[in-house]
Amino acid sequence: MRSDTVTKGKQQAPHRSLFNALGLTKEEMDRPLVGIVSSYNEIVPGHMNLDKIVNAVKQGVAMAGGTPIVFPAIAVCDGIAMGHIGMKYSLVTRDLIADSTESMALAHQFDALVMVPNCDKNVPGLLMAAARINVPTIFVSGGPMLAGRVQGKKTSLSSMFEAVGANAAGGLSDEGLLEFENKTCPTCGSCSGMYTANSMNCLTEVLGMGLGGNGTIPAVYSERIRLAKRAGMKVMELLEKGIRPRDIMTEKAVLNALTVDMALGCSTNSMLHLPAIAHEIGMDFEIDFANGISEKTPNLCHLAPAGPTYMEDLNEAGGVYAVMKELDKLGLLHTDCMTVTGKTVGENIRHAVNLNPEVIRPIENPYSKTGGLAVLKGNLAPDGSVVKRSAVVEEMLVHEGPARVFECEEDAIEAIKGGKIVAGDVVVIRYEGPKGGPGMREMLNPTSAIAGMGLGSSVALITDGRFSGASRGASIGHVSPEAAVGGPIALVEEGDIIKINIPELSLELDVSDEILEERRKSWKPREPKVTTGYLARYAAMVTSGNRGAVLEIPKNNA
């Protein structure tokens, strides 16, 4: 066992003395040491219940003969961080989480790990760490929040942000806004729609790193405590069998994840995180993969914000396995992939049943014959951009209009709420990419303001930043190359015509090559917005959105 390095032999007497200081007995030191990575804190609603999940995992590990030892991982609540400097620190925590977990796990020589995340960056960050560390590992999340209810209708966080826009436009009273505020987020858990946290938790099941139900069982259900105990026991089985993350997270597993992503209509942020996870296993992930997979993968689910159903509904309908079972009818999955159950994907989903064809459409009756995400390219995004096609109204799938150019998110929000954006406009927000932000902020505030102002079916938004999973509408993000490195989005001028054609996967600036070249000659890089601390180091090392915003040592410093 790896832990023998710190628990066995005379040379390890000093190490054992420190384990003694922890209160561990000889019997505990003789057992496998299982690190439990806890993302518990008291600031993120999706994490406030993780202490209970962690305790259940500890019981499971101990019941199966292991010694559970807890250490922490940080977490940012994207909703609380939204719309201010805090959002610069959201995506960047993914790499902090991966790096710190790698450091803790290898420094202390754990034999196995149980990852207990829930919200947006913790899941991919810990998946990245799992691939690096490569000891037997299983995931068990905190689970989704139950939907809120306002005036008899289910709601979620996207409804709350849009209510702010509706109030600004005079379509919702102050009293109505207060009702949304008090009723939208009724329980602990990751926000109740198919936002980034729930997207990634669902994909842990598809990747094979989480047990069935990990992505969908609500946070407040006792079933999730039982799931956590089973995960604790199961990791000991993985250790006994020698099944490791890189045995599970293979190229085929990543392609499975992208396929199910298309069927579920996941957050566009999955197109940042899947490439980053693939990078850790040595897979060359081109975001163009998405279009090839989307072309043959039907979109089967319209969970909020794309539709009126929520994670609790998906859970009752049969969960992720039921979606996978539908896709397998078309032979779209690699069913021979190993999973943490000790069984293959095919064995896991063999008995899955779709219990609600309104929540999970059968393959014979999909919402669309193509998947929920699309990668658009053109002279405005030569390296690609990403849109959640399943959340775009039909009339906006093809659109052209004048560019309304803003150098940051705040200026765009001021213009939208000030009534300066009109039907037909294409809002361009630039210098918000991984380097330019830095940190690639989410644009939920402007997309929600557009929807709340009644412009969701007539105004598009394009950015080198990214979108929350709660965003809907013709919201095109991850435009690469970004403005900060001189990408074409930096050359757009007020009034330029932008042409969007999602069915043809095209994003074009209707300006001649000659004019663009003249503009490029006069373009100059901007001074960095941040020059000290972690964000400055991040900006120096981060790659573009189309590569998953992974960190690399700059070549001139190598």
Coordinates of C-alpha atoms in Angstrom, one line a residue:
M1 CA 0.0 0.0 0.0
R2 CA 1.1 3.6 -0.7
S3 CA 0.6 4.5 3.0
D4 CA 3.3 2.0 4.0
T5 CA 5.7 4.8 3.1
V6 CA 4.6 6.6 6.2
T7 CA 3.3 3.8 8.5
K8 CA 5.6 0.8 8.2
G9 CA 9.2 0.2 9.2
K10 CA 11.7 1.7 11.8
Q11 CA 12.5 4.7 9.6
Q12 CA 8.8 5.6 9.8
A13 CA 8.8 5.8 13.6
P14 CA 8.7 9.6 13.5
H15 CA 5.8 9.5 11.0
R16 CA 3.9 7.1 13.3
S17 CA 4.5 9.4 16.3
L18 CA 2.7 12.1 14.4
F19 CA -0.2 9.7 13.6
N20 CA -0.2 9.0 17.3
A21 CA -0.7 12.8 17.9
L22 CA -3.8 12.6 15.7
G23 CA -5.2 9.9 18.0
L24 CA -4.8 7.1 15.5
T25 CA -4.3 3.6 16.9
K26 CA -1.9 1.0 15.6
E27 CA -4.9 -0.9 14.2
E28 CA -6.0 2.2 12.2
M29 CA -2.5 2.8 10.9
D30 CA -2.4 -0.9 9.7
R31 CA -5.4 -0.3 7.6
P32 CA -5.6 1.6 4.2
L33 CA -5.6 5.3 4.7
V34 CA -8.5 6.8 2.8
G35 CA -8.4 10.6 2.2
I36 CA -11.9 12.2 2.2
V37 CA -11.7 15.5 0.4
S38 CA -14.4 17.6 1.9
S39 CA -15.6 20.8 0.2
Y40 CA -17.8 21.7 3.2
N41 CA -18.1 25.3 4.1
E42 CA -20.7 27.7 5.5
I43 CA -20.8 30.2 2.6
V44 CA -21.9 28.0 -0.4
P45 CA -25.5 26.7 -0.1
G46 CA -24.5 23.6 -2.1
H47 CA -21.9 22.8 0.4
M48 CA -23.6 23.5 3.8
N49 CA -24.7 19.8 4.0
L50 CA -21.4 18.3 3.1
D51 CA -20.5 17.7 6.7
K52 CA -23.3 15.1 6.8
I53 CA -22.2 13.5 3.5
V54 CA -18.6 13.3 4.8
N55 CA -19.7 11.7 8.1
A56 CA -21.6 9.1 6.1
V57 CA -18.6 8.4 3.8
K58 CA -16.4 8.0 6.9
Q59 CA -18.9 5.4 8.2
G60 CA -18.8 3.6 4.9
V61 CA -15.0 3.5 4.7
A62 CA -14.7 2.3 8.3
M63 CA -17.4 -0.4 7.8
A64 CA -15.4 -1.7 4.9
G65 CA -12.1 -1.8 6.8
G66 CA -10.4 1.5 5.9
T67 CA -9.2 4.4 8.0
P68 CA -11.0 7.6 6.9
I69 CA -9.1 10.9 7.2
V70 CA -10.7 14.2 6.1
F71 CA -8.9 17.2 4.5
P72 CA -10.5 20.2 2.9
A73 CA -11.0 21.7 -0.5
I74 CA -12.1 25.3 -1.1
A75 CA -15.3 26.4 -3.0
V76 CA -16.8 29.5 -4.4
C77 CA -20.5 30.1 -4.8
D78 CA -20.9 31.4 -8.3
G79 CA -24.2 33.0 -7.5
I80 CA -22.8 35.1 -4.6
A81 CA -19.7 35.9 -6.6
M82 CA -21.7 37.0 -9.6
G83 CA -21.5 40.5 -11.1
H84 CA -18.5 41.8 -9.2
I85 CA -14.8 41.2 -8.7
G86 CA -15.6 37.9 -7.0
M87 CA -16.5 36.3 -10.3
K88 CA -12.8 36.7 -11.4
Y89 CA -12.0 34.2 -8.7
S90 CA -14.5 31.5 -9.7
L91 CA -13.1 29.6 -12.6
V92 CA -9.5 30.1 -11.3
T93 CA -10.4 28.0 -8.2
R94 CA -10.7 24.9 -10.4
D95 CA -6.9 24.8 -10.7
L96 CA -6.4 25.7 -7.0
I97 CA -8.6 22.9 -6.0
A98 CA -6.8 20.4 -8.3
D99 CA -3.3 21.6 -7.2
S100 CA -4.1 21.6 -3.5
T101 CA -5.7 18.2 -3.5
E102 CA -2.8 16.8 -5.5
S103 CA -0.5 18.3 -2.9
M104 CA -2.3 16.9 0.1
A105 CA -2.9 13.5 -1.3
L106 CA 0.7 12.9 -2.3
A107 CA 2.3 14.6 0.7
H108 CA 0.4 12.3 3.0
Q109 CA 0.5 9.1 0.9
F110 CA -3.2 8.2 0.9
D111 CA -4.1 4.8 -0.5
A112 CA -7.5 5.9 -1.8
L113 CA -9.6 9.0 -2.0
V114 CA -13.3 9.9 -1.8
M115 CA -14.1 13.3 -3.3
V116 CA -17.0 15.2 -1.8
P117 CA -17.7 18.2 -4.0
N118 CA -20.9 19.8 -5.2
C119 CA -20.7 23.2 -6.9
D120 CA -19.3 24.4 -10.2
K121 CA -15.5 24.3 -10.0
N122 CA -15.1 21.7 -7.3
V123 CA -16.3 18.8 -9.4
P124 CA -14.0 19.4 -12.4
G125 CA -11.2 20.5 -10.1
L126 CA -11.4 17.2 -8.2
L127 CA -11.8 15.1 -11.3
M128 CA -8.5 16.7 -12.6
A129 CA -6.8 15.9 -9.3
A130 CA -8.1 12.4 -9.4
A131 CA -6.5 11.8 -12.8
R132 CA -3.2 13.2 -11.6
I133 CA -3.0 11.3 -8.3
N134 CA -4.4 8.1 -9.8
V135 CA -5.1 6.2 -6.6
P136 CA -8.5 4.4 -6.3
T137 CA -11.1 7.3 -6.1
I138 CA -14.8 7.7 -6.0
F139 CA -17.1 10.8 -6.1
V140 CA -20.2 11.5 -4.0
S141 CA -21.6 15.0 -4.3
G142 CA -23.9 17.0 -2.0
G143 CA -26.8 16.8 -4.4
P144 CA -29.1 19.4 -6.0
M145 CA -31.5 21.8 -4.3
L146 CA -35.2 21.3 -4.6
A147 CA -36.9 23.8 -6.9
G148 CA -38.5 26.9 -5.4
R149 CA -42.2 27.7 -5.9
V150 CA -43.5 31.1 -6.7
Q151 CA -47.2 31.6 -7.3
G152 CA -47.7 27.9 -7.9
K153 CA -44.9 27.5 -10.4
K154 CA -41.5 25.9 -9.9
T155 CA -38.5 28.3 -10.0
S156 CA -34.8 28.2 -9.8
L157 CA -31.9 30.7 -9.6
S158 CA -32.2 31.7 -13.2
S159 CA -35.8 32.8 -12.5
M160 CA -34.4 35.0 -9.7
F161 CA -31.9 36.8 -11.8
E162 CA -34.5 37.3 -14.6
A163 CA -36.9 38.7 -12.0
V164 CA -34.4 41.5 -11.3
G165 CA -34.5 42.4 -15.0
A166 CA -38.3 42.2 -15.1
N167 CA -38.4 44.5 -12.1
A168 CA -36.1 47.0 -13.8
A169 CA -38.3 47.0 -16.8
G170 CA -41.4 47.6 -14.8
G171 CA -42.9 44.2 -15.4
L172 CA -42.6 43.0 -11.8
S173 CA -43.4 44.9 -8.6
D174 CA -41.0 45.2 -5.7
E175 CA -43.3 42.9 -3.7
G176 CA -43.1 40.3 -6.5
L177 CA -39.3 40.6 -6.6
L178 CA -39.2 40.0 -2.8
E179 CA -41.4 36.9 -3.2
F180 CA -38.9 35.5 -5.7
E181 CA -36.1 36.4 -3.3
N182 CA -37.7 34.5 -0.4
K183 CA -38.9 31.4 -2.3
T184 CA -36.5 30.7 -5.1
C185 CA -33.8 28.8 -3.2
P186 CA -35.7 26.8 -0.6
T187 CA -33.1 24.2 0.5
C188 CA -29.4 23.5 0.6
G189 CA -27.9 21.9 -2.5
S190 CA -26.6 22.9 -5.9
C191 CA -29.1 25.2 -7.7
S192 CA -32.0 23.2 -9.0
G193 CA -31.7 23.5 -12.8
M194 CA -29.2 22.0 -15.3
Y195 CA -26.6 24.5 -14.4
T196 CA -22.9 23.9 -14.2
A197 CA -22.8 22.1 -10.8
N198 CA -25.5 19.7 -11.7
S199 CA -24.2 19.2 -15.2
M200 CA -20.8 18.2 -13.9
N201 CA -22.3 16.0 -11.1
C202 CA -24.3 14.2 -13.7
L203 CA -21.2 13.7 -15.8
T204 CA -19.4 12.1 -12.9
E205 CA -21.9 9.2 -13.4
V206 CA -21.2 9.1 -17.1
L207 CA -17.5 9.2 -16.7
G208 CA -17.8 6.3 -14.3
M209 CA -16.5 8.2 -11.3
G210 CA -19.7 8.4 -9.3
L211 CA -22.4 5.8 -8.4
G212 CA -25.8 5.9 -10.0
G213 CA -27.9 8.8 -8.6
N214 CA -24.9 10.9 -7.7
G215 CA -25.9 13.7 -10.1
T216 CA -29.7 13.8 -9.3
I217 CA -30.7 12.6 -5.8
P218 CA -31.7 15.9 -4.0
A219 CA -29.5 17.2 -1.3
V220 CA -32.2 16.9 1.4
Y221 CA -33.1 13.3 0.7
S222 CA -31.9 10.6 3.1
E223 CA -31.2 8.5 0.1
R224 CA -28.1 10.7 -0.5
I225 CA -26.7 9.8 3.0
R226 CA -27.1 6.1 2.0
L227 CA -25.4 6.9 -1.3
A228 CA -22.5 8.4 0.6
K229 CA -22.1 5.3 2.9
R230 CA -22.1 3.1 -0.2
A231 CA -19.5 5.3 -1.8
G232 CA -17.3 4.9 1.3
M233 CA -17.6 1.1 1.1
K234 CA -17.1 1.0 -2.6
V235 CA -13.8 2.8 -2.6
M236 CA -12.4 0.0 -0.5
E237 CA -13.5 -2.4 -3.2
L238 CA -11.8 -0.3 -5.8
L239 CA -8.6 -0.4 -3.7
E240 CA -8.8 -4.2 -3.4
K241 CA -9.3 -4.6 -7.1
G242 CA -6.7 -1.9 -8.0
I243 CA -9.2 0.1 -10.2
R244 CA -7.8 3.6 -10.6
P245 CA -9.2 6.8 -12.2
R246 CA -7.1 6.5 -15.4
D247 CA -8.6 3.0 -15.8
I248 CA -12.0 4.7 -15.7
M249 CA -11.5 8.2 -17.2
T250 CA -10.4 7.0 -20.7
E251 CA -10.9 8.8 -24.0
K252 CA -14.0 6.7 -24.6
A253 CA -15.4 7.8 -21.2
V254 CA -14.8 11.4 -22.1
L255 CA -16.6 11.0 -25.4
N256 CA -19.5 9.3 -23.4
A257 CA -19.6 12.3 -21.2
L258 CA -19.8 14.7 -24.2
T259 CA -22.5 12.6 -25.7
V260 CA -24.7 12.6 -22.6
D261 CA -23.9 16.3 -22.2
M262 CA -25.7 16.8 -25.5
A263 CA -28.7 14.8 -24.5
L264 CA -29.1 16.5 -21.2
G265 CA -28.5 20.0 -22.5
C266 CA -25.8 20.7 -20.0
S267 CA -24.1 24.0 -19.2
T268 CA -21.7 25.5 -21.7
N269 CA -19.1 25.4 -18.9
S270 CA -18.8 21.7 -19.5
M271 CA -17.0 22.7 -22.7
L272 CA -14.3 24.2 -20.4
H273 CA -14.2 21.4 -17.9
L274 CA -14.2 18.3 -20.2
P275 CA -11.2 19.6 -22.2
A276 CA -9.4 20.3 -18.9
I277 CA -10.2 16.8 -17.6
A278 CA -9.1 15.3 -20.9
H279 CA -5.8 17.2 -20.7
E280 CA -5.1 15.5 -17.4
I281 CA -5.4 12.0 -19.0
G282 CA -3.3 13.1 -22.0
M283 CA -6.2 13.3 -24.4
D284 CA -6.0 15.9 -27.1
F285 CA -9.6 17.4 -26.8
E286 CA -10.6 19.6 -29.7
I287 CA -13.9 21.4 -29.0
D288 CA -14.9 20.6 -32.6
F289 CA -15.6 17.1 -31.2
A290 CA -18.8 18.6 -29.9
N291 CA -20.3 19.2 -33.3
G292 CA -19.7 15.7 -34.6
I293 CA -21.2 14.2 -31.5
S294 CA -24.1 16.7 -31.5
E295 CA -24.9 15.9 -35.1
K296 CA -25.9 12.3 -34.1
T297 CA -27.0 12.8 -30.5
P298 CA -30.6 13.8 -29.9
N299 CA -31.4 16.4 -27.2
L300 CA -33.7 14.5 -24.7
C301 CA -34.0 16.9 -21.8
H302 CA -35.1 20.5 -21.3
L303 CA -34.3 21.2 -17.7
A304 CA -34.2 24.8 -16.4
P305 CA -33.2 27.2 -17.7
A306 CA -34.1 25.6 -21.1
G307 CA -37.5 24.3 -19.9
P308 CA -39.9 23.9 -17.0
T309 CA -38.4 20.7 -15.4
Y310 CA -35.8 20.5 -12.6
M311 CA -33.2 18.1 -11.2
E312 CA -35.8 16.5 -8.8
D313 CA -37.9 15.7 -11.9
L314 CA -34.9 14.1 -13.7
N315 CA -34.2 12.1 -10.6
E316 CA -37.8 10.8 -10.4
A317 CA -37.8 10.0 -14.1
G318 CA -34.9 7.6 -13.7
G319 CA -31.9 9.9 -13.6
V320 CA -28.8 9.9 -15.7
Y321 CA -28.8 6.1 -16.3
A322 CA -32.3 6.4 -17.9
V323 CA -30.9 9.0 -20.3
M324 CA -28.0 6.8 -21.1
K325 CA -30.3 3.8 -21.7
E326 CA -32.2 5.9 -24.3
L327 CA -28.9 6.9 -26.0
D328 CA -27.7 3.3 -26.0
K329 CA -30.7 2.3 -28.1
L330 CA -28.9 4.2 -30.9
G331 CA -25.6 2.7 -30.0
L332 CA -24.2 6.1 -29.1
L333 CA -22.2 5.1 -26.0
H334 CA -19.1 3.1 -25.4
T335 CA -20.7 0.6 -23.0
D336 CA -17.5 -1.3 -22.3
C337 CA -16.0 1.4 -20.2
M338 CA -15.1 0.5 -16.6
T339 CA -16.8 2.4 -13.7
V340 CA -16.4 2.8 -9.9
T341 CA -19.2 0.3 -9.5
G342 CA -16.7 -2.4 -10.6
K343 CA -19.0 -2.9 -13.6
T344 CA -19.1 -1.5 -17.1
V345 CA -21.3 1.2 -18.4
G346 CA -23.4 -1.4 -20.2
E347 CA -23.9 -3.4 -17.0
N348 CA -24.8 -0.3 -15.0
I349 CA -27.6 0.9 -17.3
R350 CA -28.9 -2.5 -18.3
H351 CA -32.0 -2.3 -16.0
A352 CA -32.5 1.5 -16.2
V353 CA -36.0 2.6 -17.1
N354 CA -37.3 5.9 -18.4
L355 CA -40.2 6.6 -16.0
N356 CA -41.4 9.9 -17.4
P357 CA -41.2 10.5 -21.2
E358 CA -42.1 14.2 -20.6
V359 CA -38.9 14.8 -18.6
I360 CA -36.6 12.4 -20.6
R361 CA -37.9 12.3 -24.1
P362 CA -37.6 8.9 -25.8
I363 CA -35.2 8.8 -28.7
E364 CA -38.2 8.5 -31.0
N365 CA -39.5 11.9 -29.8
P366 CA -36.5 14.1 -29.0
Y367 CA -36.6 17.9 -28.4
S368 CA -34.3 18.0 -31.4
K369 CA -32.3 15.5 -33.4
T370 CA -29.1 17.3 -32.5
G371 CA -27.5 17.9 -29.1
G372 CA -27.8 20.7 -26.7
L373 CA -24.4 22.4 -27.3
A374 CA -22.9 23.7 -30.5
V375 CA -19.4 25.1 -31.4
L376 CA -19.6 28.0 -33.8
K377 CA -16.6 29.2 -35.9
G378 CA -16.0 32.0 -38.4
N379 CA -13.9 35.1 -38.8
L380 CA -15.1 36.3 -35.4
A381 CA -14.2 33.1 -33.6
P382 CA -11.5 31.3 -35.7
D383 CA -10.7 28.9 -32.8
G384 CA -14.4 28.4 -31.9
S385 CA -17.1 29.6 -29.6
V386 CA -19.8 27.8 -27.6
V387 CA -23.6 28.2 -27.4
K388 CA -26.2 26.2 -25.5
R389 CA -28.4 25.6 -28.6
S390 CA -31.1 23.9 -26.6
A391 CA -31.7 27.1 -24.6
V392 CA -32.0 29.3 -27.8
V393 CA -35.5 30.2 -29.0
E394 CA -36.1 29.2 -32.6
E395 CA -36.3 32.7 -34.0
M396 CA -32.8 33.4 -32.7
L397 CA -31.1 30.4 -34.2
V398 CA -30.3 32.6 -37.3
H399 CA -29.8 36.3 -36.5
E400 CA -27.9 39.3 -37.7
G401 CA -27.7 42.7 -36.3
P402 CA -25.4 45.6 -35.3
A403 CA -22.7 45.2 -32.7
R404 CA -23.1 47.0 -29.5
V405 CA -19.6 46.9 -28.1
F406 CA -18.6 46.9 -24.4
E407 CA -15.2 46.6 -22.8
C408 CA -16.5 44.9 -19.6
E409 CA -19.6 43.3 -18.1
E410 CA -20.5 46.3 -16.0
D411 CA -20.8 48.7 -18.9
A412 CA -23.1 46.2 -20.8
I413 CA -25.4 45.8 -17.8
E414 CA -25.7 49.5 -17.4
A415 CA -26.7 49.9 -21.1
I416 CA -29.2 47.0 -21.0
K417 CA -30.9 48.2 -17.8
G418 CA -30.8 51.8 -19.1
G419 CA -32.9 50.8 -22.1
K420 CA -30.1 51.5 -24.6
I421 CA -30.2 48.0 -26.1
V422 CA -33.0 47.4 -28.6
A423 CA -34.4 44.4 -30.5
G424 CA -32.0 43.2 -33.2
D425 CA -28.8 44.3 -31.4
V426 CA -25.9 42.0 -30.9
V427 CA -24.2 42.8 -27.5
V428 CA -20.5 42.2 -27.6
I429 CA -18.7 42.0 -24.2
R430 CA -14.9 41.6 -24.6
Y431 CA -11.7 41.6 -22.5
E432 CA -13.5 39.2 -20.1
G433 CA -11.6 36.0 -21.3
P434 CA -9.3 33.8 -19.3
K435 CA -6.4 36.3 -19.6
G436 CA -8.3 39.5 -20.2
G437 CA -10.7 39.2 -17.3
P438 CA -8.6 37.7 -15.9
G439 CA -10.6 34.7 -14.9
M440 CA -13.3 34.5 -17.6
R441 CA -16.3 35.8 -15.6
E442 CA -19.8 34.4 -16.1
M443 CA -22.3 36.7 -17.8
L444 CA -25.5 35.7 -16.0
N445 CA -26.3 39.3 -15.0
P446 CA -26.4 40.6 -18.6
T447 CA -28.2 37.5 -20.0
S448 CA -30.7 37.7 -17.3
A449 CA -31.2 41.4 -17.8
I450 CA -31.8 40.8 -21.5
A451 CA -34.4 38.1 -20.7
G452 CA -36.0 40.2 -17.9
M453 CA -36.3 43.2 -20.2
G454 CA -38.2 41.1 -22.7
L455 CA -35.4 41.0 -25.3
G456 CA -34.6 37.3 -25.0
S457 CA -36.0 36.5 -28.4
S458 CA -34.5 39.5 -30.2
V459 CA -31.1 40.3 -28.8
A460 CA -27.9 38.1 -28.9
L461 CA -24.9 38.3 -26.6
I462 CA -21.3 37.4 -27.6
T463 CA -18.4 37.3 -25.3
D464 CA -14.9 36.0 -24.8
G465 CA -16.0 35.4 -21.2
R466 CA -18.4 32.6 -20.4
F467 CA -21.9 32.0 -19.2
S468 CA -23.6 30.5 -16.2
G469 CA -25.4 27.3 -16.7
A470 CA -28.4 29.5 -15.7
S471 CA -28.1 31.6 -18.8
R472 CA -30.4 31.1 -21.7
G473 CA -31.0 32.7 -25.1
A474 CA -28.6 33.4 -27.9
S475 CA -25.7 33.6 -25.6
I476 CA -22.4 32.8 -27.4
G477 CA -19.3 32.5 -25.2
H478 CA -15.7 31.3 -25.1
V479 CA -15.0 33.3 -28.2
S480 CA -11.4 32.3 -29.1
P481 CA -8.9 33.8 -29.5
E482 CA -9.9 36.3 -26.9
A483 CA -9.6 40.0 -27.1
A484 CA -6.6 40.2 -24.7
V485 CA -4.4 38.3 -27.2
G486 CA -5.7 40.2 -30.2
G487 CA -8.5 37.9 -31.3
P488 CA -10.9 39.3 -33.9
I489 CA -13.4 40.1 -31.2
A490 CA -11.0 42.9 -30.2
L491 CA -11.4 44.4 -33.7
V492 CA -15.2 44.7 -33.7
E493 CA -16.5 48.3 -33.8
E494 CA -19.8 49.8 -32.8
G495 CA -22.4 49.1 -35.6
D496 CA -20.5 46.3 -37.4
I497 CA -23.0 43.7 -38.6
I498 CA -22.6 40.3 -36.9
K499 CA -24.1 37.2 -38.5
I500 CA -25.1 34.2 -36.3
N501 CA -26.2 31.0 -37.9
I502 CA -26.4 28.2 -35.2
P503 CA -27.7 25.5 -37.5
E504 CA -24.7 26.1 -39.9
L505 CA -22.3 26.5 -36.9
S506 CA -21.2 29.9 -38.1
L507 CA -20.3 33.2 -36.4
E508 CA -19.2 35.9 -38.8
L509 CA -18.3 39.6 -38.6
D510 CA -19.5 41.2 -41.8
V511 CA -16.3 43.2 -42.4
S512 CA -13.8 42.6 -45.2
D513 CA -10.5 41.0 -44.5
E514 CA -8.8 44.2 -45.7
I515 CA -10.5 46.4 -43.2
L516 CA -9.9 43.9 -40.4
E517 CA -6.2 43.9 -41.3
E518 CA -6.1 47.7 -41.1
R519 CA -7.7 47.6 -37.7
R520 CA -5.3 44.9 -36.5
K521 CA -2.3 47.1 -37.4
S522 CA -3.6 49.8 -35.0
W523 CA -4.6 47.4 -32.2
K524 CA -2.4 47.4 -29.1
P525 CA -2.5 45.0 -26.1
R526 CA -4.1 46.5 -23.0
E527 CA -2.4 46.8 -19.7
P528 CA -3.3 43.9 -17.4
K529 CA -6.3 44.6 -15.2
V530 CA -4.6 42.8 -12.3
T531 CA -0.8 42.8 -11.7
T532 CA -0.4 41.2 -8.3
G533 CA -1.5 38.0 -6.5
Y534 CA -3.0 34.8 -7.8
L535 CA -5.0 36.3 -10.6
A536 CA -1.8 37.8 -12.1
R537 CA -0.1 34.5 -12.0
Y538 CA -3.2 32.8 -13.4
A539 CA -3.4 35.3 -16.3
A540 CA 0.3 34.6 -17.2
M541 CA -0.2 30.9 -17.4
V542 CA -3.8 30.3 -18.6
T543 CA -4.6 29.2 -22.2
S544 CA -7.6 30.1 -24.2
G545 CA -11.2 29.0 -23.7
N546 CA -11.2 26.6 -26.6
R547 CA -8.5 24.6 -24.8
G548 CA -10.4 24.5 -21.5
A549 CA -8.5 27.4 -19.9
V550 CA -5.9 25.0 -18.6
L551 CA -2.7 26.3 -17.1
E552 CA 0.7 26.0 -18.9
I553 CA 4.1 27.4 -18.2
P554 CA 4.7 30.2 -20.7
K555 CA 7.3 29.0 -23.3
N556 CA 9.6 32.0 -22.7
N557 CA 9.8 31.0 -19.0
A558 CA 10.3 27.3 -19.7

